[in-house]
XYZ file of C-alpha atoms in Angstrom:
756
model
C -73.035 87.876 -11.239
C -73.592 86.538 -7.717
C -77.123 85.731 -8.859
C -75.859 83.542 -12.212
C -73.372 82.209 -9.708
C -76.106 80.728 -7.493
C -78.039 79.571 -10.287
C -75.114 77.481 -11.899
C -74.233 76.098 -8.373
C -78.002 75.387 -7.821
C -78.295 73.319 -11.685
C -74.748 71.472 -10.634
C -75.848 70.359 -7.331
C -79.333 69.112 -8.803
C -77.937 67.061 -11.729
C -74.759 65.581 -10.843
C -74.107 65.594 -6.752
C -77.822 64.723 -5.626
C -76.633 62.231 -3.120
C -73.450 63.572 -2.651
C -73.062 64.514 1.235
C -69.193 64.991 1.161
C -68.605 68.140 -0.449
C -65.992 70.586 0.318
C -68.091 73.649 1.128
C -67.360 75.960 3.794
C -70.639 76.453 6.334
C -71.039 79.750 7.981
C -73.261 81.258 10.756
C -74.118 85.081 10.499
C -71.351 85.213 8.286
C -68.540 83.470 10.265
C -67.200 79.983 9.497
C -68.242 77.333 11.611
C -64.696 76.004 11.835
C -63.305 79.154 13.137
C -66.262 79.448 15.853
C -65.599 75.876 17.028
C -62.073 76.836 18.021
C -63.185 78.667 20.749
C -64.208 76.578 23.578
C -66.742 78.876 25.141
C -68.252 76.859 27.924
C -71.302 78.212 30.151
C -70.164 78.112 33.849
C -71.867 74.839 35.449
C -71.342 76.464 38.795
C -74.285 78.896 38.689
C -77.383 78.973 40.936
C -80.006 75.933 40.624
C -82.549 78.287 40.439
C -81.147 80.233 37.365
C -79.896 77.615 35.432
C -80.468 77.768 31.826
C -80.960 81.613 32.119
C -78.227 83.129 30.156
C -77.790 87.025 29.943
C -78.398 89.081 26.823
C -74.641 89.617 26.149
C -73.604 86.241 26.762
C -76.012 84.782 24.355
C -75.516 87.425 21.526
C -71.695 86.272 22.100
C -72.256 82.873 21.518
C -75.101 82.687 19.366
C -75.513 85.791 17.756
C -72.655 85.288 15.213
C -70.425 87.879 16.573
C -72.947 90.601 16.789
C -71.643 91.828 20.069
C -68.112 92.448 18.509
C -69.259 94.195 15.607
C -71.376 96.761 18.089
C -68.084 97.175 20.035
C -66.173 97.523 17.186
C -68.449 99.726 15.413
C -68.372 102.402 18.386
C -64.767 102.089 18.767
C -63.784 104.336 15.800
C -65.566 107.345 17.437
C -63.570 106.721 20.527
C -60.123 108.509 19.980
C -57.048 107.030 22.133
C -58.713 103.392 22.751
C -57.640 100.596 20.599
C -60.370 97.938 19.798
C -60.635 95.146 22.288
C -59.845 91.237 21.333
C -62.423 88.585 21.419
C -60.671 87.067 24.426
C -60.910 90.389 26.300
C -64.531 90.405 25.876
C -65.189 86.692 26.972
C -63.155 87.702 30.185
C -65.556 90.434 30.776
C -68.277 88.313 30.407
C -67.095 85.448 32.902
C -66.293 88.250 35.294
C -69.936 89.856 35.088
C -71.469 86.204 35.199
C -69.783 85.345 38.599
C -70.614 88.954 39.816
C -74.201 88.031 39.139
C -73.675 84.605 40.942
C -72.373 86.218 43.822
C -75.430 88.760 44.204
C -77.973 85.868 43.639
C -76.201 83.950 46.713
C -76.182 87.226 48.665
C -79.883 87.669 48.051
C -80.760 84.022 48.919
C -78.767 84.197 52.289
C -80.863 87.369 53.174
C -84.026 85.570 52.290
C -83.287 82.666 54.293
C -82.365 84.745 57.434
C -85.331 86.843 57.092
C -87.551 83.618 56.864
C -85.876 82.452 59.872
C -86.564 85.726 61.940
C -90.015 85.741 60.530
C -90.491 81.936 62.013
C -89.181 83.185 65.430
C -91.579 85.810 65.602
C -94.510 83.723 64.667
C -93.260 81.244 67.738
C -93.699 83.894 69.947
C -97.198 85.248 68.481
C -98.534 81.624 68.329
C -97.798 80.794 72.168
C -100.160 83.764 73.091
C -103.059 81.865 70.698
C -102.255 78.413 72.094
C -104.542 78.375 75.110
C -107.890 78.921 72.938
C -106.910 75.940 70.826
C -107.167 72.701 73.312
C -110.867 73.917 74.089
C -111.885 73.813 70.815
C -109.984 70.192 70.460
C -111.744 69.154 73.756
C -115.031 70.215 72.578
C -114.759 68.228 69.006
C -113.421 65.365 71.114
C -116.765 65.053 73.370
C -118.786 65.214 70.178
C -116.838 62.030 68.777
C -118.617 58.431 69.193
C -116.709 56.391 71.456
C -115.160 53.582 69.589
C -117.173 49.903 70.174
C -115.629 46.857 70.935
C -114.969 45.885 67.576
C -113.034 48.856 66.872
C -111.000 48.463 69.794
C -110.154 44.716 68.998
C -109.006 45.956 65.508
C -106.415 48.436 67.260
C -105.236 45.987 69.353
C -104.630 43.818 66.598
C -102.940 46.122 64.516
C -100.501 47.224 67.606
C -99.955 43.405 68.396
C -96.292 42.587 68.062
C -95.955 40.404 65.126
C -94.347 36.786 65.106
C -90.262 36.996 65.180
C -87.913 34.657 63.478
C -86.463 32.361 65.903
C -83.598 29.521 65.315
C -84.475 26.678 63.253
C -85.395 23.399 65.185
C -82.233 21.344 65.479
C -81.894 17.856 64.129
C -81.925 14.456 66.008
C -77.953 14.234 65.006
C -77.270 17.658 66.135
C -78.748 17.312 69.364
C -76.927 13.868 69.974
C -73.711 15.481 69.072
C -74.555 18.635 71.672
C -75.702 15.950 74.411
C -72.589 13.404 73.949
C -70.373 17.171 74.138
C -72.085 18.016 77.215
C -71.406 14.608 78.752
C -67.708 14.528 77.841
C -67.283 18.150 79.773
C -69.109 16.840 82.832
C -66.763 13.932 82.871
C -63.562 15.866 82.415
C -64.663 18.166 85.077
C -65.272 15.149 87.378
C -61.999 13.753 86.865
C -60.509 16.942 87.473
C -62.111 17.393 90.729
C -61.415 13.639 91.484
C -57.401 14.336 90.883
C -57.881 17.423 93.210
C -57.055 20.005 90.606
C -58.951 23.294 91.350
C -60.581 24.947 88.042
C -58.573 27.974 89.269
C -55.227 26.341 88.738
C -55.368 27.426 84.970
C -53.459 30.781 84.282
C -55.853 33.398 83.566
C -55.283 36.267 80.969
C -53.532 39.091 83.257
C -53.339 42.525 81.786
C -49.650 43.421 80.159
C -48.553 46.853 79.581
C -47.725 48.378 76.462
C -44.167 49.251 77.951
C -43.418 45.836 79.569
C -40.394 44.310 78.898
C -41.455 40.813 80.137
C -38.510 40.687 82.240
C -40.281 39.726 85.325
C -41.470 36.125 84.751
C -40.443 33.192 87.139
C -39.890 29.833 85.938
C -42.723 27.141 87.118
C -40.200 24.560 87.831
C -36.324 24.448 88.026
C -35.451 21.626 86.014
C -31.977 21.643 86.347
C -30.091 18.773 88.080
C -26.810 18.801 90.205
C -24.238 16.453 88.403
C -21.663 15.212 89.807
C -19.036 11.882 89.358
C -18.424 9.104 91.765
C -16.241 6.229 90.948
C -15.975 6.970 87.433
C -19.522 7.397 87.056
C -22.101 10.017 86.392
C -24.763 10.875 89.134
C -27.582 13.080 89.098
C -28.971 14.567 92.342
C -32.016 16.142 92.674
C -31.869 19.791 94.372
C -34.532 19.294 97.648
C -36.722 22.482 97.884
C -36.784 24.088 101.191
C -40.445 24.961 100.724
C -41.607 21.573 99.837
C -44.156 19.810 102.369
C -43.554 16.179 103.545
C -46.791 14.679 102.106
C -48.008 12.530 99.504
C -48.808 15.340 97.354
C -45.544 17.666 98.156
C -44.614 17.313 94.397
C -48.026 18.802 93.403
C -48.315 21.316 95.915
C -44.780 22.528 95.040
C -45.963 23.062 91.332
C -49.045 24.632 92.776
C -46.921 27.263 94.828
C -44.633 27.913 91.638
C -47.737 28.501 89.414
C -49.200 30.723 91.765
C -45.829 32.898 92.547
C -45.335 33.041 88.559
C -48.650 34.413 88.026
C -48.374 36.898 90.836
C -45.008 38.091 89.541
C -46.534 38.667 86.155
C -49.453 40.464 87.731
C -46.673 42.442 89.639
C -44.710 43.364 86.555
C -47.438 44.020 84.642
C -49.183 46.869 86.918
C -51.856 47.017 89.461
C -55.447 46.564 88.844
C -56.131 49.588 88.083
C -54.245 49.035 84.748
C -52.184 52.137 84.855
C -48.978 52.538 83.081
C -47.462 55.119 85.762
C -44.482 54.536 87.889
C -45.131 54.138 91.784
C -43.176 53.992 94.745
C -41.777 50.728 95.924
C -43.976 51.052 99.181
C -47.187 51.774 97.300
C -46.633 48.789 95.072
C -46.171 46.543 97.969
C -49.072 47.641 99.497
C -51.269 47.092 96.384
C -49.801 43.599 95.257
C -49.496 42.399 99.047
C -53.177 41.895 99.609
C -53.745 40.306 96.385
C -51.056 37.522 96.971
C -52.912 37.134 100.154
C -56.182 36.546 98.759
C -54.813 34.143 96.190
C -52.930 32.143 98.410
C -55.766 31.670 101.004
C -57.234 28.792 98.869
C -54.127 27.045 98.805
C -53.667 26.822 102.522
C -56.726 25.007 103.145
C -56.484 21.773 105.206
C -55.791 18.546 103.612
C -58.994 17.181 104.850
C -61.049 19.297 102.758
C -59.200 18.722 99.777
C -59.312 14.798 100.505
C -63.112 15.078 101.056
C -63.952 16.802 97.675
C -61.846 13.795 96.009
C -63.870 11.207 97.553
C -66.829 13.077 96.593
C -65.927 13.286 92.587
C -64.876 10.029 93.092
C -67.863 8.661 94.521
C -69.841 10.781 91.645
C -71.417 8.672 88.738
C -69.277 9.077 85.135
C -70.906 11.169 82.522
C -69.365 8.835 79.711
C -69.343 5.205 79.540
C -68.043 2.711 76.969
C -70.287 0.301 75.289
C -70.614 -2.728 76.882
C -69.579 -5.912 74.678
C -71.144 -8.865 76.996
C -73.851 -8.844 79.319
C -71.362 -9.383 82.237
C -69.698 -6.198 81.318
C -73.163 -4.366 81.585
C -73.770 -6.213 85.056
C -70.619 -4.968 86.365
C -71.688 -1.347 85.185
C -75.205 -1.804 86.843
C -74.357 -3.964 89.927
C -74.049 -1.972 93.526
C -76.192 1.282 92.089
C -79.587 2.121 93.126
C -82.503 2.499 90.515
C -81.964 6.013 89.649
C -78.281 5.289 88.932
C -78.998 2.296 86.741
C -81.295 4.152 84.815
C -79.034 7.094 84.511
C -76.037 5.121 83.507
C -78.088 3.286 80.696
C -79.379 6.547 79.454
C -75.653 8.105 79.126
C -74.564 5.112 77.523
C -77.223 5.646 74.625
C -76.362 9.337 74.426
C -72.829 8.636 74.266
C -73.522 5.972 71.618
C -76.036 7.347 69.240
C -76.351 6.134 66.026
C -76.073 9.387 64.305
C -72.377 9.855 65.775
C -70.525 7.126 64.476
C -71.048 4.034 62.027
C -70.721 1.040 64.432
C -72.997 2.712 67.037
C -76.303 1.336 66.097
C -74.915 -2.609 66.235
C -73.582 -1.631 69.604
C -77.096 -0.261 70.847
C -78.699 -3.274 69.237
C -76.677 -5.782 71.427
C -77.325 -3.273 74.578
C -80.855 -4.191 74.183
C -79.938 -7.674 74.238
C -77.731 -7.430 77.181
C -80.297 -5.107 79.045
C -83.178 -7.798 78.381
C -80.729 -10.491 79.993
C -80.048 -8.264 83.018
C -83.777 -7.693 83.677
C -84.522 -11.506 83.542
C -81.411 -11.633 86.220
C -83.149 -9.154 88.031
C -86.272 -11.206 88.064
C -84.686 -14.309 89.287
C -82.996 -12.695 92.338
C -84.194 -13.186 95.567
C -86.255 -10.985 96.502
C -86.687 -9.796 92.747
C -85.775 -6.279 92.362
C -89.159 -5.141 90.531
C -88.472 -1.308 91.008
C -85.373 -1.582 89.093
C -87.085 -3.580 86.517
C -89.759 -0.917 86.253
C -87.331 1.771 85.427
C -85.482 0.151 82.786
C -88.533 -0.673 80.877
C -88.390 3.135 79.643
C -84.947 2.375 78.380
C -86.202 -0.738 76.715
C -88.757 0.831 74.911
C -86.434 3.896 73.633
C -84.117 1.211 72.205
C -87.186 -0.657 70.628
C -88.359 2.393 68.933
C -84.902 2.888 67.565
C -84.186 -0.696 66.297
C -87.640 -2.669 66.075
C -86.524 -5.250 64.070
C -83.363 -6.621 66.461
C -85.731 -5.696 69.350
C -88.547 -8.253 68.380
C -85.732 -10.773 67.138
C -84.379 -10.615 70.605
C -87.842 -10.996 72.492
C -88.795 -13.722 70.221
C -85.815 -15.569 70.974
C -86.530 -15.421 74.588
C -90.360 -16.510 74.275
C -88.850 -19.575 71.847
C -86.563 -20.678 74.289
C -89.240 -20.519 77.520
C -91.930 -22.626 75.195
C -89.100 -25.142 74.230
C -88.176 -25.803 77.917
C -91.808 -26.074 78.713
C -92.288 -28.894 76.060
C -89.311 -30.534 76.954
C -90.553 -30.872 80.495
C -94.091 -31.984 79.359
C -92.487 -34.760 77.148
C -90.342 -35.653 80.135
C -92.591 -35.518 83.248
C -96.006 -35.600 81.404
C -97.139 -31.907 82.807
C -95.439 -28.736 83.127
C -95.223 -26.326 85.948
C -95.239 -22.500 85.922
C -92.257 -20.934 84.610
C -89.886 -18.647 86.711
C -90.679 -14.719 87.036
C -88.099 -13.597 84.475
C -90.252 -15.675 81.976
C -93.461 -14.017 83.303
C -91.886 -10.480 83.265
C -90.571 -10.934 79.587
C -94.371 -11.771 78.494
C -95.340 -8.414 80.171
C -92.398 -6.392 78.805
C -93.513 -7.601 74.962
C -97.097 -6.502 75.653
C -95.744 -2.814 76.766
C -92.932 -2.909 73.837
C -94.994 -3.890 70.946
C -98.707 -3.027 69.922
C -101.051 -5.865 71.179
C -104.117 -4.660 69.439
C -103.272 -5.927 65.969
C -104.810 -8.703 64.266
C -101.555 -10.474 63.999
C -98.000 -9.597 65.229
C -94.639 -11.189 65.050
C -94.131 -10.999 68.685
C -97.266 -10.371 70.358
C -99.290 -12.986 68.661
C -96.530 -15.861 69.848
C -96.629 -14.247 73.023
C -100.509 -14.347 73.491
C -100.031 -18.179 72.425
C -97.576 -18.664 75.297
C -100.115 -17.055 77.785
C -102.822 -19.302 76.620
C -100.565 -22.620 76.873
C -99.482 -21.534 80.301
C -102.934 -21.368 81.524
C -103.683 -24.836 79.730
C -100.889 -26.808 80.690
C -99.533 -26.115 84.027
C -101.544 -27.343 87.062
C -102.083 -25.017 90.230
C -100.162 -27.001 92.755
C -98.954 -24.538 95.363
C -99.595 -20.621 96.161
C -97.119 -19.623 94.315
C -98.580 -21.371 91.434
C -101.787 -19.486 91.838
C -100.228 -16.252 92.089
C -98.237 -16.796 88.863
C -101.526 -18.049 87.067
C -103.250 -14.790 88.269
C -100.493 -12.606 86.833
C -100.721 -14.475 83.439
C -104.335 -13.795 83.773
C -103.802 -10.196 84.441
C -101.408 -9.919 81.517
C -103.827 -11.712 79.009
C -106.555 -9.206 79.646
C -104.078 -6.154 79.237
C -103.068 -7.657 75.734
C -106.940 -8.022 74.905
C -107.885 -4.885 76.363
C -108.380 -3.085 73.077
C -108.930 -5.842 70.648
C -111.426 -7.321 73.199
C -110.369 -10.861 72.062
C -112.212 -13.733 73.957
C -109.702 -16.235 75.718
C -111.674 -19.023 76.940
C -108.270 -20.569 78.592
C -108.622 -17.268 80.924
C -112.381 -17.826 82.115
C -111.272 -21.603 82.748
C -108.558 -20.554 84.750
C -110.486 -18.262 86.824
C -113.483 -20.617 87.340
C -110.997 -22.962 88.966
C -109.412 -20.409 91.224
C -112.772 -19.629 92.488
C -113.574 -23.697 92.410
C -110.426 -24.536 94.704
C -111.460 -21.655 97.026
C -114.750 -23.222 97.989
C -115.535 -26.348 99.762
C -116.122 -29.125 97.801
C -119.806 -30.228 97.201
C -121.990 -32.610 95.019
C -124.035 -30.310 93.268
C -121.941 -27.661 91.267
C -123.448 -27.425 88.260
C -120.476 -27.351 86.147
C -117.354 -29.745 85.042
C -113.829 -28.439 85.783
C -111.555 -28.712 82.751
C -107.691 -29.125 82.885
C -105.473 -28.244 84.708
C -107.818 -28.416 87.487
C -109.396 -31.389 88.941
C -112.787 -31.963 91.158
C -111.032 -34.318 93.516
C -107.528 -34.249 95.190
C -105.264 -32.739 97.709
C -105.093 -29.650 95.820
C -108.888 -29.182 95.442
C -109.244 -26.920 98.588
C -106.083 -24.915 97.911
C -107.336 -21.612 98.443
C -109.926 -22.544 101.361
C -109.344 -20.545 104.480
C -110.434 -22.499 107.511
C -109.180 -20.018 110.397
C -111.884 -17.421 111.201
C -108.868 -15.388 113.073
C -106.826 -14.927 110.189
C -109.752 -14.029 107.799
C -110.436 -11.436 110.285
C -107.240 -9.652 110.200
C -106.810 -9.998 106.335
C -107.004 -6.302 104.924
C -106.917 -6.418 100.926
C -103.815 -5.222 99.152
C -102.575 -5.658 96.033
C -101.236 -9.386 95.140
C -97.226 -8.914 95.280
C -95.161 -10.862 92.655
C -92.452 -11.815 95.627
C -94.883 -14.397 96.501
C -94.497 -15.873 93.328
C -90.606 -16.561 93.763
C -90.203 -16.506 97.691
C -87.878 -19.217 98.290
C -88.524 -19.334 102.384
C -91.770 -20.873 103.724
C -94.915 -18.708 104.655
C -96.413 -19.000 108.264
C -99.957 -20.241 108.513
C -101.181 -16.563 108.931
C -99.439 -15.285 105.879
C -100.490 -18.326 103.749
C -104.250 -17.643 104.906
C -103.600 -13.939 103.837
C -102.242 -14.865 100.422
C -105.356 -17.552 99.774
C -107.786 -14.336 100.515
C -105.774 -12.188 98.178
C -105.666 -14.520 95.528
C -109.427 -14.755 95.641
C -110.077 -10.906 95.619
C -107.776 -10.781 92.662
C -109.802 -13.483 90.899
C -113.014 -11.724 91.498
C -111.829 -8.407 90.150
C -110.487 -10.194 87.067
C -113.940 -11.748 86.504
C -115.559 -8.225 87.098
C -113.255 -7.123 84.178
C -114.542 -10.020 82.202
C -117.924 -8.954 82.769
C -117.212 -5.472 81.323
C -115.218 -6.548 78.537
C -117.170 -9.645 77.303
C -120.696 -8.615 78.111
C -121.738 -7.994 74.921
C -121.278 -11.664 73.754
C -124.512 -13.446 72.491
C -123.539 -16.523 74.750
C -122.192 -14.391 77.796
C -124.797 -15.577 80.393
C -124.234 -19.094 79.474
C -120.431 -18.463 79.760
C -121.084 -16.981 83.129
C -123.402 -19.613 84.494
C -120.746 -21.351 86.554
C -119.641 -18.263 88.157
C -123.016 -17.281 89.363
C -123.821 -20.906 90.751
C -120.297 -20.914 92.970
C -120.899 -17.079 93.853
C -124.362 -17.713 94.844
C -124.113 -21.206 96.566
C -120.972 -21.213 98.116
C -119.007 -17.570 98.613
C -122.143 -15.876 99.454
C -122.793 -18.212 102.572
C -118.963 -18.692 103.726
C -117.702 -16.768 106.398
C -115.199 -14.715 104.379
C -114.206 -11.005 105.615
C -116.611 -8.348 104.948
C -114.723 -6.505 102.354
C -114.777 -9.695 100.315
C -118.200 -10.551 100.552
C -119.054 -7.052 99.087
C -116.642 -7.859 96.369
C -118.541 -10.939 95.967
C -122.147 -9.280 95.746
C -120.823 -6.492 93.426
C -119.636 -9.360 90.963
C -122.796 -10.965 91.308
C -124.798 -7.653 90.468
C -122.466 -6.940 87.557
C -123.509 -10.322 85.913
C -126.783 -10.208 86.663
C -127.191 -6.729 85.245
C -125.622 -7.740 81.914
C -128.799 -7.759 79.453
C -129.157 -10.384 77.026
C -128.575 -8.451 73.731
C -128.231 -11.325 71.339
C -130.400 -14.569 71.115
C -128.183 -18.023 71.428
C -127.171 -19.745 68.480
C -129.850 -22.363 67.280
C -129.990 -24.912 64.539
C -131.806 -23.183 61.267
C -135.089 -24.889 60.783
C -135.529 -26.437 57.192
C -138.224 -25.817 55.047
C -140.872 -28.745 54.870
C -140.631 -30.845 51.618
C -143.469 -30.704 49.215
C -145.337 -33.544 47.869
C -144.699 -34.894 44.656
C -146.793 -33.836 41.601
C -147.208 -34.800 38.214
C -145.496 -32.556 35.543
C -147.967 -30.464 33.263
C -147.854 -30.766 29.787
C -147.104 -27.852 27.969
C -149.111 -26.595 24.679
C -147.406 -24.036 22.398
C -149.626 -21.530 21.494
C -149.499 -21.237 17.638
C -148.879 -17.647 16.678
C -149.458 -16.306 12.978
C -146.562 -15.812 10.817
C -143.970 -18.297 12.294
C -142.730 -21.681 11.281
C -144.016 -24.489 13.606
C -142.938 -27.940 13.853
C -139.551 -27.354 14.709
C -137.381 -28.693 17.707
C -135.805 -26.959 20.399
C -132.618 -26.869 18.968
C -133.835 -25.497 15.668
C -135.768 -22.768 17.878
C -132.580 -21.942 19.697
C -130.538 -21.614 16.356
C -133.340 -19.470 14.997
C -133.445 -17.430 17.918
C -129.760 -17.011 18.097
C -129.692 -16.010 14.102
C -132.476 -13.179 14.623
C -130.483 -11.857 17.447
C -127.303 -11.641 15.419
C -129.453 -9.699 12.402
C -130.603 -7.249 15.004
C -127.376 -6.706 16.360
C -125.597 -6.302 13.243
C -128.214 -4.029 11.863
C -127.814 -1.829 14.828
C -123.865 -2.080 14.641
C -124.170 -1.071 10.602
C -126.576 1.821 11.744
C -123.868 3.364 14.285
C -121.176 2.776 11.850
C -123.023 4.935 9.336
C -123.786 7.429 11.961
C -119.919 7.764 12.820
C -119.368 7.902 9.296
C -121.817 11.066 8.600
C -120.191 12.482 11.975
C -117.008 12.377 10.168
C -117.750 13.668 7.154
C -119.286 16.925 8.767
C -116.243 17.633 10.418
C -114.105 17.111 7.613
C -116.322 19.548 5.481
C -116.405 22.057 8.132
C -112.333 21.830 8.478
C -112.408 22.566 4.765
C -114.597 25.084 4.852
C -112.682 26.874 7.532
C -109.318 26.161 5.281
C -110.944 27.888 2.345
C -112.245 30.917 4.713
C -108.770 31.456 5.908
C -107.292 31.142 2.349
C -109.441 33.727 0.902
C -109.230 36.057 3.804
C -105.228 35.757 3.222
C -105.597 36.370 -0.435
C -107.902 39.495 0.109
C -105.176 40.948 2.538
C -102.289 40.367 0.067
C -104.208 42.187 -2.746
C -105.174 45.075 -0.453
C -101.562 45.438 0.522
C -100.485 45.233 -3.175
C -103.078 47.973 -4.272
C -101.863 50.150 -1.518
C -98.424 49.942 -2.549
C -99.395 50.302 -6.235
C -101.112 53.696 -5.217
C -98.025 55.075 -3.175
C -95.773 54.248 -5.800
C -97.998 56.156 -8.405
C -98.405 59.085 -5.778
C -94.351 59.321 -5.715
C -94.105 59.188 -9.321
C -96.533 61.818 -9.996
C -94.741 63.916 -7.247
C -91.494 63.763 -8.953
C -93.126 64.262 -12.218
C -94.100 67.657 -10.796
C -90.684 68.551 -9.507
């Protein structure tokens, strides 16, 4: 009956409920229902030892996975035992838990014993190893001797390996950050200077003192008693100030009283807070007085200094240069700031004005510094016109002018051009009025020198340097030499011109002419000069021997020195000896400039022709004169430099024209007849035929190229079509193969089902 019931269930299962997975059938495991087994939450203890994890005892395995076999064994043995009741499943599980915990404790004890034995064995081994240790170093020493010594390359590699790597550092600060820091530094220094000038000490500020945790802050003292005594007199209120007995009778009585009150308040605060050891312990009155007394003496000692020392400190702080300045709004303000100061102080003032008004700190600082450049340029002109001119300060201020020019080149160039334009207009007006112009003042010459320092003089054309160079040429051409001051100014203009063209090596004919004129007026006039003077010099006149020295004693006492610009603006008359020394110095400067011209223009094709007048004057006159020995040596060196320059190029000459050939008769040309060509046509007809033939040839060539291009395109299209066909065939074949595989799988599945 059981077998028949199983077959019926199997038949129904195959026919009706083949895909039904929600049948209400009870699942069992070893005869027990899985639902009953799931009610017992028998969880394996996870605190077991890591080495025995996963290894369960036989009883525990049988209880959980044996379908209750252990329970059946226990119950099967119980009927033979009389007087004992059968144990439930809960009691059996508790017994298993106790056994598993006991096994865990046993394993823990075994592990501790093994660890203790291992440590004991390690200690014993160390003692034994210390006895065997002396033999080991000998073997190591022997092996070390046998090893080869590292060479230089290996040592270098090891050094590079142990070399310290680059460490990251702070980033570089921007120009704006640097300007901000500099402004803050100058501001702090100015505040400190004002404090010292007012006589305030740095220690006047209340320093934080130690305050105990138990301090009730009841020992404070008011810095100043602001209470006033009120009284009424004739019906009106009257306020009386209570005079302090400790105040001193002096100009600074109130300030000293305030300082003393501050000191007393600080000392009282320290006394209430505790001693210097910061201990919160109660002390006797005597010990407290002893600890606080010396401190009060030390703190009051600086206050008891004499009044003279304080006054000297205030005067020193008042005489010190301020650290911050306001930007000047006019040239008079700048002059008031710089007047009466030394060159270093003036330079420092201008530098601090720039730092306090850097363009990156505020919006309007750029316009202020642009104005500062113009004011500073005007101030330099005022210094040059003083008597005597302060050339040292001008030399210092050129650095600040250069810095401002680098920051604002456009405004700086406009300011310099404005100054030079005014100077040229004045010279032109003087020429129109008097017919001649004199050398300008020293301020214009200084402006010309500064223009060459601030802007590049080697450019082919520059908006500032090119007009300045033209101005220099005009001065050398239109300003006659009428006095020693004019000669000194002209030589200074020559020096500036050579500095302008030192890199570009441009030839300045006005410079050569002026040097030749200076050399001419330094020699006695003779008929055989061998050259012609050019304006502004004259061969005859009262100024034709301006630099001629006739006193032998003055020539003997002369020493070669640099020609100072103070002589160019000297208002007081010179003595005869000073004038002769100035003449000899002008001649020496002229010869030195001639040597520079030889070195600069020695490669010109017509150099020898240019320097021939120099050679004539130096050979015939200066070499035979009674000049000092040093000046004669300079003259000989100049002659040697001129003569040693080789003629590297031939002088320019007119190109010789080819001779005109004799007139000949035109030959008669007879055309040779060629077979296959039509003759008898005119020249125009032949030209037309030639063009037609050329057109046909070009047309055939074009058709041939087009045909080749069409063939190439056809081949490319055919290859593309073949590739597309091959790809289509491959895909069709792949589809057929996949369909065939699917058909085979379907047939195989159908046969399998049919067999079932």
